[in-house]
PDB file of N, CA and C in Angstrom:
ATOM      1  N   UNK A   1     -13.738 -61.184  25.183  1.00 92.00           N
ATOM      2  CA  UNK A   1     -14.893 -61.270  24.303  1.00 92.00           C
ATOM      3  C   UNK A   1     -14.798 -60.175  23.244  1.00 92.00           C
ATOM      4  N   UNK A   2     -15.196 -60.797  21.669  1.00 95.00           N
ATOM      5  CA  UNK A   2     -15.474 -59.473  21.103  1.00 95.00           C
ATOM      6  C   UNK A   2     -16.803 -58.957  21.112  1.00 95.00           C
ATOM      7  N   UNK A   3     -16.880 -57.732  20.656  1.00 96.00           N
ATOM      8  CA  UNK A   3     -18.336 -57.184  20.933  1.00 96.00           C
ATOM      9  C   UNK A   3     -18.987 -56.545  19.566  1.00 96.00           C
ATOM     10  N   UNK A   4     -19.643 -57.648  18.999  1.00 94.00           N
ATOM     11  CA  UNK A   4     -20.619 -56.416  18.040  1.00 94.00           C
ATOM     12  C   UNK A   4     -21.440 -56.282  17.579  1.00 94.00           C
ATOM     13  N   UNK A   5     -21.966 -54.793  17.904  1.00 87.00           N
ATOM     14  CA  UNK A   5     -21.194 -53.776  17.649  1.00 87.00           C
ATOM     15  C   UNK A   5     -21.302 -52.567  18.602  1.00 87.00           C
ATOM     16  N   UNK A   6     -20.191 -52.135  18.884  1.00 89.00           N
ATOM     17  CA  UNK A   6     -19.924 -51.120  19.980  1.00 89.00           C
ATOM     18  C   UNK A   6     -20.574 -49.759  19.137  1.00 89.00           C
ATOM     19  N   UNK A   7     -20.685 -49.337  17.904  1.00 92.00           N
ATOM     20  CA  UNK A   7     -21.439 -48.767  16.816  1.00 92.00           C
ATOM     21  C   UNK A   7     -22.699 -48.421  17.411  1.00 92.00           C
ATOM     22  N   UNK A   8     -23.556 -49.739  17.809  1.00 93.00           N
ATOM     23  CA  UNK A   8     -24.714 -49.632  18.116  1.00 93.00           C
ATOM     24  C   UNK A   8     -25.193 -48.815  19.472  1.00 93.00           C
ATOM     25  N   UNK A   9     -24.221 -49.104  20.609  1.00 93.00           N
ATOM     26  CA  UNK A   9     -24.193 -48.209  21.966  1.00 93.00           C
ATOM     27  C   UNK A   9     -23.636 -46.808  21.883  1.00 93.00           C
ATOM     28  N   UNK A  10     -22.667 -46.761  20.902  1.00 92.00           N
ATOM     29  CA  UNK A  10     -22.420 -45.492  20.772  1.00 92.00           C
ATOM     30  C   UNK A  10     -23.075 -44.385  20.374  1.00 92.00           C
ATOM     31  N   UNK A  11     -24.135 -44.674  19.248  1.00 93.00           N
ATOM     32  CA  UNK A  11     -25.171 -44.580  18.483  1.00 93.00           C
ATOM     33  C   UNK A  11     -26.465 -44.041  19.459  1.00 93.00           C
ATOM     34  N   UNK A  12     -26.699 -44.671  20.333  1.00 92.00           N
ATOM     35  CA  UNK A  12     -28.022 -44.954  21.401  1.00 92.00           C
ATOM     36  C   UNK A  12     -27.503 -43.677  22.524  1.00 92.00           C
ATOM     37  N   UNK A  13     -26.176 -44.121  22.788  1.00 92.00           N
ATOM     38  CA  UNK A  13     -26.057 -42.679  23.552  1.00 92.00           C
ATOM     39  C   UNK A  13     -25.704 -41.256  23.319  1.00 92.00           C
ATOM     40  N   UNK A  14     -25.215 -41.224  22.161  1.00 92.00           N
ATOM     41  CA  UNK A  14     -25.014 -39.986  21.684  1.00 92.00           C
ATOM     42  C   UNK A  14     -26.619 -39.336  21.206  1.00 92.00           C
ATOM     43  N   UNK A  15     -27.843 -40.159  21.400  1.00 89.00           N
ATOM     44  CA  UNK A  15     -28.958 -39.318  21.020  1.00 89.00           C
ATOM     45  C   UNK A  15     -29.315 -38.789  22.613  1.00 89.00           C
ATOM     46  N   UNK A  16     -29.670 -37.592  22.252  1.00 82.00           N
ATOM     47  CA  UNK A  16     -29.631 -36.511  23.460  1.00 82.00           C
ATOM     48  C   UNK A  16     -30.479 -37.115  24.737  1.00 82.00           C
ATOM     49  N   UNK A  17     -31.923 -38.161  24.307  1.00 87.00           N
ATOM     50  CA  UNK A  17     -32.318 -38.135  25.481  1.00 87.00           C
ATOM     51  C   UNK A  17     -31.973 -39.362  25.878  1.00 87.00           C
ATOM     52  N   UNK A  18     -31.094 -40.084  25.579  1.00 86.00           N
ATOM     53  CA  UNK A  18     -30.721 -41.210  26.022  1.00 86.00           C
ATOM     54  C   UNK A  18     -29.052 -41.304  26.734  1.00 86.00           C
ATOM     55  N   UNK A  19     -28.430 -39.825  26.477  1.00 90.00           N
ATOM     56  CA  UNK A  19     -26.941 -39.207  27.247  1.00 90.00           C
ATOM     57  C   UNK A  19     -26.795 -40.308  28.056  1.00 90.00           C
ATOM     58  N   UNK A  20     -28.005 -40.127  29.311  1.00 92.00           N
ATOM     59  CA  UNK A  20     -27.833 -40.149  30.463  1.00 92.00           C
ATOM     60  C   UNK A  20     -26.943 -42.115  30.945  1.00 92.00           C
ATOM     61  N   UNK A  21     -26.825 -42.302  29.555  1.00 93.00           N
ATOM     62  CA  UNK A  21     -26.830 -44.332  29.384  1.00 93.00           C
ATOM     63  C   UNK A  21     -25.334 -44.628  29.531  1.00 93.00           C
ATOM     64  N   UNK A  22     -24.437 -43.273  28.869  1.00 93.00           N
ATOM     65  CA  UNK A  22     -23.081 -43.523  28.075  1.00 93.00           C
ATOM     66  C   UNK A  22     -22.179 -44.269  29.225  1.00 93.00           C
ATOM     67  N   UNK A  23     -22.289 -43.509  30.358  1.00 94.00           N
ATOM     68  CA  UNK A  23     -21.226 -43.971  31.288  1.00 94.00           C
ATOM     69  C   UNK A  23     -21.567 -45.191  31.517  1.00 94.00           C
ATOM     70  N   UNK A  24     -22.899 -45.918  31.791  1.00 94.00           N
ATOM     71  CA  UNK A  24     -23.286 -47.255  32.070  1.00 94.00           C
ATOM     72  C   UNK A  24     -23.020 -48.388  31.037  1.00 94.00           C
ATOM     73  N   UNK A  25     -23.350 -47.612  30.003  1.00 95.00           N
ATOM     74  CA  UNK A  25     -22.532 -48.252  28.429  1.00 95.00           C
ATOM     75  C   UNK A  25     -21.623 -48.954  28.315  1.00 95.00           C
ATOM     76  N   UNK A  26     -20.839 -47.944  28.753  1.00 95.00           N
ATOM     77  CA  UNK A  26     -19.061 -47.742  28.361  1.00 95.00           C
ATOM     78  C   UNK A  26     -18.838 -49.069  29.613  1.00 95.00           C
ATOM     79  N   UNK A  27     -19.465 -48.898  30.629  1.00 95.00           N
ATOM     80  CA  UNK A  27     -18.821 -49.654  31.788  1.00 95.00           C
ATOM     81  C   UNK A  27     -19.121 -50.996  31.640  1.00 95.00           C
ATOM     82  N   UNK A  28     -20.577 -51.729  31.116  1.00 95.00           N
ATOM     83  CA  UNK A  28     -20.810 -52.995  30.185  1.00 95.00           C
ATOM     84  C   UNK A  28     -19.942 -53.366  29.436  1.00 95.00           C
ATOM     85  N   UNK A  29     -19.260 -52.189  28.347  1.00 96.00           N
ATOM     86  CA  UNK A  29     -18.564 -52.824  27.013  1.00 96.00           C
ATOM     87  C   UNK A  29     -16.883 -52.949  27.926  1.00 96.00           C
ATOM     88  N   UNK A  30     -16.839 -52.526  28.740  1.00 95.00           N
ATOM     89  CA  UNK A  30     -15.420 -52.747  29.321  1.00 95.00           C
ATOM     90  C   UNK A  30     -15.111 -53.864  29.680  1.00 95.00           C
ATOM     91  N   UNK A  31     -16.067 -54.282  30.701  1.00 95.00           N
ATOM     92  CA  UNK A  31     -16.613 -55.336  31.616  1.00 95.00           C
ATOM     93  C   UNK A  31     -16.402 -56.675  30.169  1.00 95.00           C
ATOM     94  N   UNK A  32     -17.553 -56.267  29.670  1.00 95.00           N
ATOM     95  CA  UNK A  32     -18.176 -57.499  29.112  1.00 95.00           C
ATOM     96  C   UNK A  32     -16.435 -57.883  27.896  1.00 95.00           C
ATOM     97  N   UNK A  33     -16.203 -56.928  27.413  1.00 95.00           N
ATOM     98  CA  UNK A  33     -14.376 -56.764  26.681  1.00 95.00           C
ATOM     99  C   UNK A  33     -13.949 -57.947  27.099  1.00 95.00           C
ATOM    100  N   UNK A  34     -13.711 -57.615  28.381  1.00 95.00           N
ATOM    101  CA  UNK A  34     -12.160 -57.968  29.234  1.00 95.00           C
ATOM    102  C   UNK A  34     -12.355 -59.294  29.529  1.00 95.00           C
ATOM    103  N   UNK A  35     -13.837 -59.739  30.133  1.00 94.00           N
ATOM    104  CA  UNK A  35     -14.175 -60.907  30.092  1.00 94.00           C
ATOM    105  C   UNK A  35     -13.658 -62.325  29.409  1.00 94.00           C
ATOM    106  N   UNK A  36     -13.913 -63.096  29.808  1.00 94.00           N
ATOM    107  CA  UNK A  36     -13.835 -65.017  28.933  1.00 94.00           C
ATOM    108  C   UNK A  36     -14.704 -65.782  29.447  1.00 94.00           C
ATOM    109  N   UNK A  37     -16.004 -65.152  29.379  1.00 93.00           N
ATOM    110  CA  UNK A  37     -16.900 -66.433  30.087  1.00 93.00           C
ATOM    111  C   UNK A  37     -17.006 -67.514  29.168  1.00 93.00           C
ATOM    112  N   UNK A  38     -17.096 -68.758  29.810  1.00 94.00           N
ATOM    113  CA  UNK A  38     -17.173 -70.135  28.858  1.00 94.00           C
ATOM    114  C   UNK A  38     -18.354 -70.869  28.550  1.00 94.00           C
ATOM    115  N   UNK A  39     -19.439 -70.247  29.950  1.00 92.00           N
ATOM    116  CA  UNK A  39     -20.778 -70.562  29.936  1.00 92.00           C
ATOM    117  C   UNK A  39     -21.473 -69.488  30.190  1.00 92.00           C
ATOM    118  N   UNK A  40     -22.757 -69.734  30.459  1.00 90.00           N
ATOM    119  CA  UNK A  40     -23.485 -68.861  31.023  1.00 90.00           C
ATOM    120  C   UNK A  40     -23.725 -68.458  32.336  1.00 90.00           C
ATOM    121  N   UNK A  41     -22.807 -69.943  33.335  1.00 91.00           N
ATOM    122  CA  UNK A  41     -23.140 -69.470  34.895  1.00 91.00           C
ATOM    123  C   UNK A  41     -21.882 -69.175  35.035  1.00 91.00           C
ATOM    124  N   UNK A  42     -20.789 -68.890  34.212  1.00 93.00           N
ATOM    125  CA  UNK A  42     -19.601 -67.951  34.393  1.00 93.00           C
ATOM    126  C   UNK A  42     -20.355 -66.110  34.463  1.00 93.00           C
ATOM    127  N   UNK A  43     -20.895 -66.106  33.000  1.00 93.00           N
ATOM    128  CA  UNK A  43     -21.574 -64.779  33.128  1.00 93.00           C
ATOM    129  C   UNK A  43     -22.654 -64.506  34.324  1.00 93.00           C
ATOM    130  N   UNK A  44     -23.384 -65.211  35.158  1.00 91.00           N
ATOM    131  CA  UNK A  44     -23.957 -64.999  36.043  1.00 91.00           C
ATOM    132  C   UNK A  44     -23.581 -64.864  36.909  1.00 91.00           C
ATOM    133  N   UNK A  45     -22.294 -65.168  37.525  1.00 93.00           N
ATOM    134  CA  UNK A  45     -21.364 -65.080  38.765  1.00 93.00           C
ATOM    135  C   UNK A  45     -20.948 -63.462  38.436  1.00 93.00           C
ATOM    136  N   UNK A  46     -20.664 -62.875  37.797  1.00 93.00           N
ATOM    137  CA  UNK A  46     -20.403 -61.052  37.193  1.00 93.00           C
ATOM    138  C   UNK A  46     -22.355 -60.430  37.322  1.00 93.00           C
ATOM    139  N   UNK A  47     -22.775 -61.222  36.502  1.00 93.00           N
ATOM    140  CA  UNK A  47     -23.768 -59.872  36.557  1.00 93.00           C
ATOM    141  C   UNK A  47     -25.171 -61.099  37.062  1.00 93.00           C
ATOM    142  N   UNK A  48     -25.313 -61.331  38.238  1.00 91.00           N
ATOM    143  CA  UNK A  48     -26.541 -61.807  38.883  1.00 91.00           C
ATOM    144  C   UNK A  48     -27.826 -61.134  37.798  1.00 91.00           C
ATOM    145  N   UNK A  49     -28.186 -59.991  37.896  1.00 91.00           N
ATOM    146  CA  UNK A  49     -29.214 -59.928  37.412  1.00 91.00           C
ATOM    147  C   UNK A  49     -29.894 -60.230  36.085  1.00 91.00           C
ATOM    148  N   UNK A  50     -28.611 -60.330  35.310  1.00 93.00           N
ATOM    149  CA  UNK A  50     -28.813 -60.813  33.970  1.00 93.00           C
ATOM    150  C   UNK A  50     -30.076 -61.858  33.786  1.00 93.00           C
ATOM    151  N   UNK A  51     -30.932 -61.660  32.400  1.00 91.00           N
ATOM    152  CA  UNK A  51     -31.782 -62.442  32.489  1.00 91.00           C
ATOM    153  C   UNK A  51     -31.403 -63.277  31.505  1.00 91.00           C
ATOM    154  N   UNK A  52     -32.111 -64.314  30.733  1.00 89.00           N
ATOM    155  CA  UNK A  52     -32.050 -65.079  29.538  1.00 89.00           C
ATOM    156  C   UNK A  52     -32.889 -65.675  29.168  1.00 89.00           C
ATOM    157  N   UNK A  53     -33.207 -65.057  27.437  1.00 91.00           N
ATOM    158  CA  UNK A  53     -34.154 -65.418  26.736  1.00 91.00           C
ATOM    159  C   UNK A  53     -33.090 -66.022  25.645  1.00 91.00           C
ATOM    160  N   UNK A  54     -34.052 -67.163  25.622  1.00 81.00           N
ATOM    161  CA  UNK A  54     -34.063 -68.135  24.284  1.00 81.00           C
ATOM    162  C   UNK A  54     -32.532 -68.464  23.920  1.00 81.00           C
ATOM    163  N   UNK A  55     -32.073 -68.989  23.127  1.00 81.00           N
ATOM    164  CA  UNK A  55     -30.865 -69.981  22.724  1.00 81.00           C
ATOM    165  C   UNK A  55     -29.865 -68.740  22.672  1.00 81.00           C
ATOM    166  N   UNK A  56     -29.152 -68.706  23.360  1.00 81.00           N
ATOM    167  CA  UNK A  56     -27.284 -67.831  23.683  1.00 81.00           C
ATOM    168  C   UNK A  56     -27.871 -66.021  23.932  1.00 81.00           C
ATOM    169  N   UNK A  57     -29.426 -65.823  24.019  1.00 91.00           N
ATOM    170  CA  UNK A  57     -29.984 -64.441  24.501  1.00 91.00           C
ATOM    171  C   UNK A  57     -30.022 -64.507  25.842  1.00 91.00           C
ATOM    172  N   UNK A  58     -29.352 -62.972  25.925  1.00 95.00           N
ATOM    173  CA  UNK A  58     -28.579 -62.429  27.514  1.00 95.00           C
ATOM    174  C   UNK A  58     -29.635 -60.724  27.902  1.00 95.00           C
ATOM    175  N   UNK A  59     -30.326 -60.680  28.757  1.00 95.00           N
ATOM    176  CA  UNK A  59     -30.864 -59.525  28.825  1.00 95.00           C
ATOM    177  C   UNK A  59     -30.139 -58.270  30.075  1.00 95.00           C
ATOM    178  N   UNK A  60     -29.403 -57.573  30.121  1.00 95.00           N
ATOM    179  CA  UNK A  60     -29.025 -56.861  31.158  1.00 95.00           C
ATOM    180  C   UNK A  60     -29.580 -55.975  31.581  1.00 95.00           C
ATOM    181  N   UNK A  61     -29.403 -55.361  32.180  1.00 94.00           N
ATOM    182  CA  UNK A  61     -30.150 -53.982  33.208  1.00 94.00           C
ATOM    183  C   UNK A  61     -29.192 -53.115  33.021  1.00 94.00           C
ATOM    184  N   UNK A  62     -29.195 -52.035  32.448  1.00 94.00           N
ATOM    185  CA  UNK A  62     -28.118 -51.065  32.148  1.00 94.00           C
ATOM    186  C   UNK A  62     -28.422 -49.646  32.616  1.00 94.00           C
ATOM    187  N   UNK A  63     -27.882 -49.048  33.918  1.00 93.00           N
ATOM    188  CA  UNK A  63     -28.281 -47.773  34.514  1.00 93.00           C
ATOM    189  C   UNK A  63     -29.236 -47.755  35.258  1.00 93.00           C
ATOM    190  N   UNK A  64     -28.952 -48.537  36.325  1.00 88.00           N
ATOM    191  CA  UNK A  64     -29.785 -49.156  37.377  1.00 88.00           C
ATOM    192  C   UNK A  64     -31.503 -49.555  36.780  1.00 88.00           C
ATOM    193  N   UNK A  65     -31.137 -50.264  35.969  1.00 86.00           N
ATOM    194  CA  UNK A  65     -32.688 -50.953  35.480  1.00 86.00           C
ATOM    195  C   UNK A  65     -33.379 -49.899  34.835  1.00 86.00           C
ATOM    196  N   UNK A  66     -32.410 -48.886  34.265  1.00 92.00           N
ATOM    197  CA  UNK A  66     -33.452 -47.845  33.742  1.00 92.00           C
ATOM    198  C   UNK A  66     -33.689 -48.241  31.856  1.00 92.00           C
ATOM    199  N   UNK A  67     -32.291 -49.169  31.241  1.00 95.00           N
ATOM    200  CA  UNK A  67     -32.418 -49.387  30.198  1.00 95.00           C
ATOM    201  C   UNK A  67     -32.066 -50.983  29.990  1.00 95.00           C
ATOM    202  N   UNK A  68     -32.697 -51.605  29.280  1.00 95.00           N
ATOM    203  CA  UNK A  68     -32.730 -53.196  28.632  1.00 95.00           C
ATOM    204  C   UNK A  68     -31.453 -53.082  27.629  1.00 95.00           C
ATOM    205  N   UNK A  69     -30.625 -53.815  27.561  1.00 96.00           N
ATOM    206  CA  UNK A  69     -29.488 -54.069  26.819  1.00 96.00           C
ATOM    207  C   UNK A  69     -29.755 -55.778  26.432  1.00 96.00           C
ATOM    208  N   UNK A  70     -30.232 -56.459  24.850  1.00 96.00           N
ATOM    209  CA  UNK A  70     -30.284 -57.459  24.580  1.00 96.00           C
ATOM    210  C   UNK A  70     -29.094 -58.027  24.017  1.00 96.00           C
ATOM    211  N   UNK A  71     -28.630 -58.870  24.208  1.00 96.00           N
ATOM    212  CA  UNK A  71     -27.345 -59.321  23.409  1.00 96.00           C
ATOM    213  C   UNK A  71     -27.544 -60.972  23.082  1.00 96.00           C
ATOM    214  N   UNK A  72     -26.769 -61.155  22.389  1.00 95.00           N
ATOM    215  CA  UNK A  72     -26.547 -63.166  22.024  1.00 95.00           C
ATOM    216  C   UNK A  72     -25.196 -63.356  21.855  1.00 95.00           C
ATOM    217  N   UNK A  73     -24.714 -64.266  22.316  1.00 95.00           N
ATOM    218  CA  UNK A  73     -23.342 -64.686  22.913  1.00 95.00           C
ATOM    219  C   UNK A  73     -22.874 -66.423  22.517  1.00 95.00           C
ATOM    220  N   UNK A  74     -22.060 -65.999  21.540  1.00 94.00           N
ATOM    221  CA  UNK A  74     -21.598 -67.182  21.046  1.00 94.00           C
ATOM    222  C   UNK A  74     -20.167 -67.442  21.802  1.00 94.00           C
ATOM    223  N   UNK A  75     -20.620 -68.875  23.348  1.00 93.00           N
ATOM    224  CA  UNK A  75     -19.406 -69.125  23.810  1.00 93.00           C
ATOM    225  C   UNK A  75     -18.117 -69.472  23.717  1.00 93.00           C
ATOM    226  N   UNK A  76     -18.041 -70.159  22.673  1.00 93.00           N
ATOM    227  CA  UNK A  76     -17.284 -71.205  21.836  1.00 93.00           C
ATOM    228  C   UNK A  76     -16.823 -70.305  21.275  1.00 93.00           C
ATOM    229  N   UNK A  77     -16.793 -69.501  20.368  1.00 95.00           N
ATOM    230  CA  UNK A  77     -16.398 -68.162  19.297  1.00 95.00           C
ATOM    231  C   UNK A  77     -15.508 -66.680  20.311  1.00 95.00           C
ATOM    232  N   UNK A  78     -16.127 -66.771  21.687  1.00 95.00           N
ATOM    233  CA  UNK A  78     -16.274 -65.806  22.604  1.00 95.00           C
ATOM    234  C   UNK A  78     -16.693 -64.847  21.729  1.00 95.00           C
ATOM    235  N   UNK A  79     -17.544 -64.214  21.274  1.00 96.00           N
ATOM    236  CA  UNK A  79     -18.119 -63.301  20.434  1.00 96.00           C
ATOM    237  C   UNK A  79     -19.889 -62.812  21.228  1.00 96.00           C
ATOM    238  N   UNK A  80     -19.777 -61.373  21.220  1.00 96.00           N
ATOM    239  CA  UNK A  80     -21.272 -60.882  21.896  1.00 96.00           C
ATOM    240  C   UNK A  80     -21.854 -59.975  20.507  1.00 96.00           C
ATOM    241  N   UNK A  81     -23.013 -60.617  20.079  1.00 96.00           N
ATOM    242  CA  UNK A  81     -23.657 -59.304  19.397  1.00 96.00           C
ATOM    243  C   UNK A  81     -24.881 -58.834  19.828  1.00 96.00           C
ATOM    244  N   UNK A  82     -24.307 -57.152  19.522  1.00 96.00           N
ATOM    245  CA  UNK A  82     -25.689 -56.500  20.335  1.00 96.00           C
ATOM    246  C   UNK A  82     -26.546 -56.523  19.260  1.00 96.00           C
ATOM    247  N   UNK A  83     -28.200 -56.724  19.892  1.00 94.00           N
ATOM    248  CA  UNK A  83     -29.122 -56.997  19.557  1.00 94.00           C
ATOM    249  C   UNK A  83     -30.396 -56.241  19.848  1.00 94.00           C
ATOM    250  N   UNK A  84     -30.435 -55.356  21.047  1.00 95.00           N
ATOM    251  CA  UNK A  84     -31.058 -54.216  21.397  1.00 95.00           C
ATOM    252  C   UNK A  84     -30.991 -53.318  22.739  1.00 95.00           C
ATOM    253  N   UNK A  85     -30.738 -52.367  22.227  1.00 95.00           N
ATOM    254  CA  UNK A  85     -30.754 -51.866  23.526  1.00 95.00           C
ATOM    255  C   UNK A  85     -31.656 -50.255  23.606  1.00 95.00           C
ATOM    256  N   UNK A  86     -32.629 -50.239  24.570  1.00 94.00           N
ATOM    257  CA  UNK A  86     -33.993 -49.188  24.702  1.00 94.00           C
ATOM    258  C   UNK A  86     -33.977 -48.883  25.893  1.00 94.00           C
ATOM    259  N   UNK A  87     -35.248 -48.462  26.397  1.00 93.00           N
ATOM    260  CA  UNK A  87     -35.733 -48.382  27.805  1.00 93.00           C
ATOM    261  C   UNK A  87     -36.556 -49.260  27.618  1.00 93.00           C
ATOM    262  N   UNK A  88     -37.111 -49.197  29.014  1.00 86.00           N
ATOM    263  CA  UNK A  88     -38.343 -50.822  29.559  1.00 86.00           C
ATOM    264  C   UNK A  88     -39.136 -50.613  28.444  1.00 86.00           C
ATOM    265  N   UNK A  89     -39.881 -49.518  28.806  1.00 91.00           N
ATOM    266  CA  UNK A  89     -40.832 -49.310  27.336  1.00 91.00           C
ATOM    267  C   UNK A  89     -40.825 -50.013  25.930  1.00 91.00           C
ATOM    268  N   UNK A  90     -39.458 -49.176  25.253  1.00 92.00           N
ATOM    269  CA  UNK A  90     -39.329 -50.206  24.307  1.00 92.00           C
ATOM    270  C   UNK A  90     -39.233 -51.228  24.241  1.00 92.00           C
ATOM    271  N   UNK A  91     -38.395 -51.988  25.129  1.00 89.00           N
ATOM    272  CA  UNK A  91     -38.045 -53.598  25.387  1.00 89.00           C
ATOM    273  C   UNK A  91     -39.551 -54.299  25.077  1.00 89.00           C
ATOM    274  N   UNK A  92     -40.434 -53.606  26.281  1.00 87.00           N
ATOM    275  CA  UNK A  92     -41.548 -53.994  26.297  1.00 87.00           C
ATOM    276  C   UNK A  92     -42.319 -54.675  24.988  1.00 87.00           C
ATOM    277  N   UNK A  93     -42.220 -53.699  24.101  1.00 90.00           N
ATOM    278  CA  UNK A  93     -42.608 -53.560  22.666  1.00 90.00           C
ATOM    279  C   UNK A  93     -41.886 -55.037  21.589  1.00 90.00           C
ATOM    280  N   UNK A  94     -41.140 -55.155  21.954  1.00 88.00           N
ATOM    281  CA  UNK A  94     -40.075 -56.174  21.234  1.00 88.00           C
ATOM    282  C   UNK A  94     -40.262 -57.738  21.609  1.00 88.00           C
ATOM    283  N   UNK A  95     -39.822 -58.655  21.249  1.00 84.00           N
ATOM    284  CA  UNK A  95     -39.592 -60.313  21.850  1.00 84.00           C
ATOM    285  C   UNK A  95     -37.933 -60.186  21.648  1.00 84.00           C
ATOM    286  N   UNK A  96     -37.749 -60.268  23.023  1.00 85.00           N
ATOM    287  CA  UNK A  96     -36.205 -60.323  22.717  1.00 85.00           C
ATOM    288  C   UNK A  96     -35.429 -61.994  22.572  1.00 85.00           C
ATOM    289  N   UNK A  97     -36.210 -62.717  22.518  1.00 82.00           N
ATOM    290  CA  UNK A  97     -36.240 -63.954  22.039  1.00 82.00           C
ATOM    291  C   UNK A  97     -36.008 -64.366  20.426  1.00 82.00           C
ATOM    292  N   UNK A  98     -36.163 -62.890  19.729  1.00 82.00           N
ATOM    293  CA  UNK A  98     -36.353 -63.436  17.814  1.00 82.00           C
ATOM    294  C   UNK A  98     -36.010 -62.303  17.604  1.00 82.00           C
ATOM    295  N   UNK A  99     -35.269 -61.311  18.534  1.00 81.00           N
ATOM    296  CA  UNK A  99     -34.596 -60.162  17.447  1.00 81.00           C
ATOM    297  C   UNK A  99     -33.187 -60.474  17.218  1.00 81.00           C
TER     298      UNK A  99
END
């Protein structure tokens, strides 16, 4: 899969109070890299908890559910773009359905 943009996680963890994300980050963008899912219950067999909102939106749990990672995933293309990633809080704040 390509991913973008890795810009955006890099970005999120290099701000000081969000450090604590990088290693969980890094271990998503590896994961999610190396990957070829073709559907979506390919990606659910890897990450069970994954949720999904609205047309090719993927919601993850990143650092034991401490941060929301939104993405949209064009199968056909194999292409992931990130789309948000906060804590619950923020998520909260957002429709991750229309960002």
């Amino acid at each position: 899969m390509r991913i973008i943009a890795f810009k955006t996680l890099r970005e999120f963890w290099k701000n000081h109070e969000f450090a604590d994300s990088e290693t969980s980050l890094r271990s998503w963008y590896h994961d999610a890299k190396s990957s070829n899912w073709k559907n979506l219950n390919e990606l659910k067999q890897q990450y069970k908890n994954a949720s999904i909102v609205g047309e090719g939106g993927v919601v993850f749990n990143i650092k034991g559910n401490t941060y929301r990672l939104v993405v949209s995933i064009d199968y056909e293309f194999q292409v992931i773009f990130i789309r948000f990633i906060g804590t619950h809080k923020q998520y909260d704040k957002i429709d991750a359905k229309t960002i």
